[in-house]
XYZ file of C-alpha atoms in Angstrom:
279
model
C 42.160 -9.775 -18.811
C 40.421 -12.768 -17.245
C 36.805 -11.797 -16.330
C 37.168 -13.491 -12.945
C 40.273 -11.433 -12.313
C 38.319 -8.250 -13.080
C 35.594 -9.233 -10.602
C 38.208 -10.056 -7.973
C 39.902 -6.704 -8.452
C 36.642 -4.767 -8.264
C 35.645 -6.691 -5.158
C 38.943 -5.792 -3.490
C 38.462 -2.135 -4.453
C 35.010 -2.179 -2.860
C 36.798 -2.852 0.440
C 39.710 -0.457 -0.197
C 40.849 1.811 2.619
C 40.719 4.826 0.304
C 37.049 5.939 0.190
C 37.542 7.447 -3.281
C 38.601 4.062 -4.649
C 35.548 2.520 -3.046
C 33.269 5.110 -4.643
C 34.821 4.527 -8.044
C 34.412 0.739 -7.727
C 30.780 1.107 -6.612
C 30.024 3.225 -9.687
C 31.710 0.714 -11.990
C 29.858 -2.349 -10.679
C 26.565 -0.460 -11.013
C 27.341 0.639 -14.574
C 28.208 -2.853 -15.771
C 25.498 -4.572 -13.693
C 27.911 -6.827 -11.861
C 25.840 -8.900 -9.437
C 28.149 -11.681 -8.274
C 27.806 -12.926 -4.720
C 31.157 -11.394 -3.795
C 30.186 -7.984 -5.163
C 26.815 -7.990 -3.388
C 28.502 -8.975 -0.108
C 31.020 -6.161 -0.527
C 28.254 -3.644 -1.219
C 26.484 -4.932 1.875
C 29.594 -4.229 3.930
C 29.656 -0.676 2.560
C 26.104 -0.207 3.765
C 27.436 -0.673 7.301
C 30.162 1.934 6.807
C 29.609 5.078 8.924
C 30.285 7.218 5.831
C 26.776 8.110 4.654
C 27.974 9.007 1.174
C 29.292 5.450 0.754
C 26.024 4.073 2.103
C 23.984 6.162 -0.324
C 26.172 5.221 -3.294
C 25.987 1.542 -2.369
C 22.212 1.726 -2.119
C 21.968 3.391 -5.522
C 24.144 0.646 -6.967
C 22.091 -2.097 -5.347
C 18.876 -0.500 -6.626
C 20.217 -0.867 -10.167
C 21.606 -4.405 -9.970
C 19.342 -6.105 -7.395
C 19.985 -6.870 -3.755
C 18.140 -9.941 -2.552
C 21.227 -11.229 -0.762
C 21.691 -8.070 1.309
C 18.039 -7.348 2.078
C 18.540 -7.906 5.818
C 21.102 -5.075 5.803
C 18.989 -2.783 3.638
C 15.724 -3.188 5.565
C 16.899 -1.303 8.711
C 18.013 1.614 6.515
C 14.450 1.908 5.207
C 13.435 2.778 8.779
C 15.751 5.780 8.889
C 15.277 9.307 7.618
C 16.178 11.366 4.582
C 17.845 10.286 1.341
C 19.146 6.982 2.728
C 15.637 5.828 3.544
C 14.388 6.734 0.058
C 17.282 4.899 -1.585
C 16.759 1.854 0.663
C 13.086 1.713 -0.299
C 14.069 1.727 -3.983
C 16.326 -1.253 -3.356
C 13.630 -3.161 -1.482
C 11.102 -2.414 -4.197
C 13.543 -3.859 -6.729
C 14.070 -6.999 -4.634
C 10.310 -7.512 -4.402
C 8.094 -9.841 -2.330
C 10.968 -11.730 -0.704
C 11.610 -8.761 1.627
C 7.995 -8.475 2.787
C 8.532 -10.758 5.850
C 11.451 -8.565 7.009
C 9.407 -5.395 6.595
C 6.489 -6.895 8.505
C 8.790 -7.953 11.312
C 10.318 -4.456 11.544
C 6.960 -2.641 11.550
C 5.972 -3.339 15.166
C 9.038 -1.656 16.717
C 9.407 1.142 14.139
C 8.647 4.787 14.946
C 5.999 6.816 13.103
C 8.221 7.963 10.215
C 9.721 4.519 9.769
C 6.255 2.960 9.677
C 5.267 5.408 6.946
C 8.322 4.314 4.975
C 7.506 0.631 5.468
C 3.907 1.179 4.342
C 5.092 3.005 1.227
C 7.601 0.271 0.423
C 5.021 -2.490 0.893
C 2.665 -0.632 -1.431
C 5.378 -0.322 -4.075
C 6.077 -4.051 -3.831
C 2.344 -4.777 -3.825
C 0.625 -8.165 -3.627
C -2.091 -9.702 -1.485
C 0.265 -10.521 1.397
C 1.283 -6.862 1.736
C -2.374 -5.778 1.614
C -3.447 -8.287 4.272
C -0.668 -7.099 6.564
C -1.546 -3.417 6.160
C -5.237 -4.071 6.830
C -4.406 -6.110 9.936
C -2.090 -3.341 11.200
C -4.564 -0.541 10.474
C -6.751 -0.426 13.648
C -4.012 0.279 16.177
C -2.257 3.096 14.319
C -2.460 6.888 14.800
C -4.984 8.685 12.601
C -2.408 10.137 10.181
C -0.775 6.749 9.689
C -4.191 5.176 9.121
C -4.809 7.663 6.289
C -1.393 6.795 4.848
C -2.205 3.068 4.971
C -5.603 3.657 3.358
C -4.126 5.600 0.445
C -1.496 2.961 -0.225
C -3.928 0.063 0.215
C -5.926 1.608 -2.647
C -2.757 1.518 -4.770
C -2.197 -2.168 -3.998
C -5.803 -3.114 -4.816
C -5.658 -1.170 -8.060
C -2.679 -3.264 -9.222
C -4.025 -6.645 -8.100
C -5.435 -8.872 -10.862
C -9.222 -9.117 -10.918
C -9.121 -12.770 -9.857
C -7.853 -11.693 -6.409
C -10.546 -9.111 -5.702
C -12.905 -11.597 -4.033
C -10.162 -12.172 -1.455
C -9.774 -8.385 -1.126
C -13.442 -8.051 -0.132
C -13.002 -10.792 2.462
C -9.886 -9.135 3.902
C -11.717 -5.815 4.280
C -14.687 -7.570 5.876
C -12.321 -9.211 8.392
C -10.977 -5.761 9.233
C -14.537 -4.581 9.930
C -15.340 -7.588 12.114
C -12.133 -7.267 14.134
C -12.882 -3.590 14.724
C -16.429 -4.399 15.869
C -15.065 -6.851 18.434
C -12.329 -4.458 19.586
C -14.744 -1.545 20.048
C -17.008 -3.628 22.295
C -20.026 -1.835 20.798
C -20.810 -4.131 17.897
C -19.786 -1.396 15.463
C -16.441 -0.698 13.784
C -14.604 2.493 14.645
C -15.324 5.356 12.207
C -11.751 5.261 10.888
C -12.017 1.554 10.059
C -15.467 1.987 8.510
C -14.247 4.862 6.318
C -11.282 2.777 5.184
C -13.560 -0.172 4.384
C -15.927 2.054 2.409
C -13.082 3.525 0.368
C -11.427 0.162 -0.286
C -14.633 -1.677 -1.218
C -15.086 1.005 -3.838
C -11.912 -0.137 -5.623
C -12.891 -3.736 -6.424
C -13.319 -5.147 -9.916
C -15.226 -8.090 -11.351
C -18.990 -8.461 -11.822
C -19.660 -10.630 -8.762
C -17.186 -8.732 -6.630
C -18.694 -5.351 -7.528
C -22.212 -6.579 -6.711
C -20.980 -7.921 -3.355
C -19.176 -4.657 -2.597
C -22.291 -2.625 -3.430
C -24.317 -4.736 -1.001
C -21.796 -4.110 1.761
C -21.646 -0.391 0.999
C -25.433 -0.114 0.982
C -25.656 -1.865 4.354
C -22.968 0.380 5.749
C -24.593 3.592 4.489
C -27.962 2.673 5.988
C -26.639 1.388 9.311
C -24.031 3.965 10.279
C -24.759 7.058 12.393
C -21.507 8.648 11.209
C -21.892 11.273 8.449
C -18.279 10.738 7.368
C -18.719 6.981 7.011
C -21.980 7.453 5.137
C -20.280 9.958 2.832
C -17.549 7.526 1.804
C -19.971 4.616 1.506
C -22.161 6.654 -0.845
C -19.206 7.870 -2.902
C -17.985 4.298 -3.378
C -21.475 2.984 -4.138
C -21.854 5.687 -6.793
C -18.466 4.728 -8.213
C -19.549 1.087 -8.599
C -23.140 1.754 -9.697
C -24.105 0.427 -13.131
C -27.604 0.839 -14.542
C -27.571 -2.601 -16.155
C -26.649 -4.525 -12.998
C -28.378 -2.570 -10.204
C -30.977 -4.715 -8.478
C -34.429 -3.480 -7.496
C -33.259 -3.372 -3.858
C -30.342 -1.168 -4.864
C -32.578 1.138 -6.876
C -34.846 1.441 -3.839
C -31.815 2.308 -1.733
C -30.839 5.076 -4.157
C -34.364 6.512 -4.059
C -34.416 6.465 -0.245
C -31.080 8.260 -0.112
C -32.447 10.917 -2.488
C -34.895 11.864 0.265
C -32.211 12.247 2.937
C -31.872 15.714 4.476
C -28.100 15.248 4.547
C -27.301 16.595 1.098
C -23.506 16.614 1.373
C -23.004 13.064 2.655
C -25.949 11.205 1.137
C -28.431 12.873 -1.204
C -25.983 14.406 -3.688
C -24.298 11.032 -4.276
C -27.648 9.302 -4.626
C -28.588 11.935 -7.197
C -25.350 11.286 -9.075
C -26.272 7.588 -9.280
C -29.937 8.266 -10.064
C -29.059 10.440 -13.051
C -27.413 7.444 -14.696
C -30.394 5.123 -14.220
C -32.972 4.355 -16.875
C -36.192 5.295 -15.116
C -39.729 6.102 -16.377
């Protein structure tokens, strides 16, 4: 049989009135990886069918064969609930960075659960553009969503190549500055400062690590918030290296050893100090 004829027949079956024929055709195109424009359009039409089982099957098929051409139909499903949302996120992850603009556009009007789904999807796609967007969106979100963004921002940073980590530090610093302006007090909100402390602790590269340690040290010494100090000290300890610590940084560690606040400051300074070569 002519291959084009097979594609034409499968495409017609994807629009068949009998839902069982549709399901069978969807399974076949997924199994053989058929990704013609006509097939993708037909699968996109099935995503708009009120039958959720057809929607779910179409999403599973698109996740296997790719779905760049139907991303605008898939993106709204990622804002829903339950299995359809999970399947839609798998499709969008497979499509990759080209759907990031659609997800960013949808974020502002999405409800809490949909925003969580968008954040998760952006993290799975990854990239500096997704990270910049999440950091810019962070300040105005509810506390639980801020924690969700922070966790997934760590995932993005961890997968970014080392050459992009200087830009990561700058993006986090912009978040801090914008929060300082928004608070009207010349200080970032505690939630933003905690996020910055955690994220600075993820950077890689010799120069980047030294810059991050400087920022963490300044934050730990300037903040009145025990929680912010705690995370700044944890991240500083994570990045501390006996061979690259400057005399100013060693002095900082020694000062923190004398802090009365054992839980948030002194114990982390002690963890760093134990790794130093000292007389």
